[in-house]
């Protein structure tokens, strides 16, 4: 399939080769486009036991926002090097698992399109219907030629199904699981979103999301993330994380926590400094200048490290069984739904 360069896929395969038997790498799906076959990889580091906490990273769901894939690949590169000598990291990984799907939509990343090869916006592709919202960007089923096309109602796209399979296999069984799905493009701030995307009602684990935010604010008072339910900004149909979260909640919520987060990197700031990039294909979603790209590749390492710590030491924030949980719920309602 490599008539044309696909640097992100080459980078992923090179990291997987360097990791060797220190990682488990598999092709969880293959999609075809224009006579070429594109693999979707899932790479895992750490314990393969079903009862360890899991932190998972997903990128390239919207192919045009390939900076998300690149941020994950840069993080994977760092982990790959650290594993050689950082005994503490090796110890952490003996009690936990990191899961990576950096190229969920390889055809989209390869072609520089938001949608997959069938014109489907994968983040509008689940059966979840939004709460009475009819804007075009919320998802439409008129035509794949228009943006935000939701695809066939009766069957999810192969890429979306592959993502769901990975979440089911690696995250649903875990006592605690955090997913981070990386996107870019909305606004000038970096946002960390939690459910719901489809409705403006609080999700059942609101108190935990609030406790996580409190902990982050306390430990990193100068961080720059706006942490909020996604529906505060806009409401969409077909969100894969709402779909997975609801599925998890029906089955397991009494016993464990699955927290899906979306990291929406605010790319309009990059444009403000270089407005002419708006007229280039990736301009609105990708930092085009090398120094700006490098800055984005290292910008989120503090967050990733914080989330890893939260995964390993959840007693301060997750599934609290104390009066503090009620207080967190009250404050969260006041902050986001007041
Ligand atoms: Zn996106």
PDB file of C-alpha atoms and ligand atoms in Angstrom, residues 62 65 114 183-184 264, ligand 1:
ATOM      1  CA  UNK A  62     -10.643  12.453  12.681  1.00  0.00           C
ATOM      2  CA  UNK A  65      -6.488  16.135  13.188  1.00  0.00           C
ATOM      3  CA  UNK A 114     -11.807  14.160   8.808  1.00  0.00           C
ATOM      4  CA  UNK A 183      -8.553  15.758  18.766  1.00  0.00           C
ATOM      5  CA  UNK A 184      -7.738  19.275  17.614  1.00  0.00           C
ATOM      6  CA  UNK A 264      -9.450  18.752  22.315  1.00  0.00           C
TER       7      UNK A 264
HETATM    8 ZN1  LIG B   1     -11.985  15.757  16.142  1.00  0.00          ZN
END
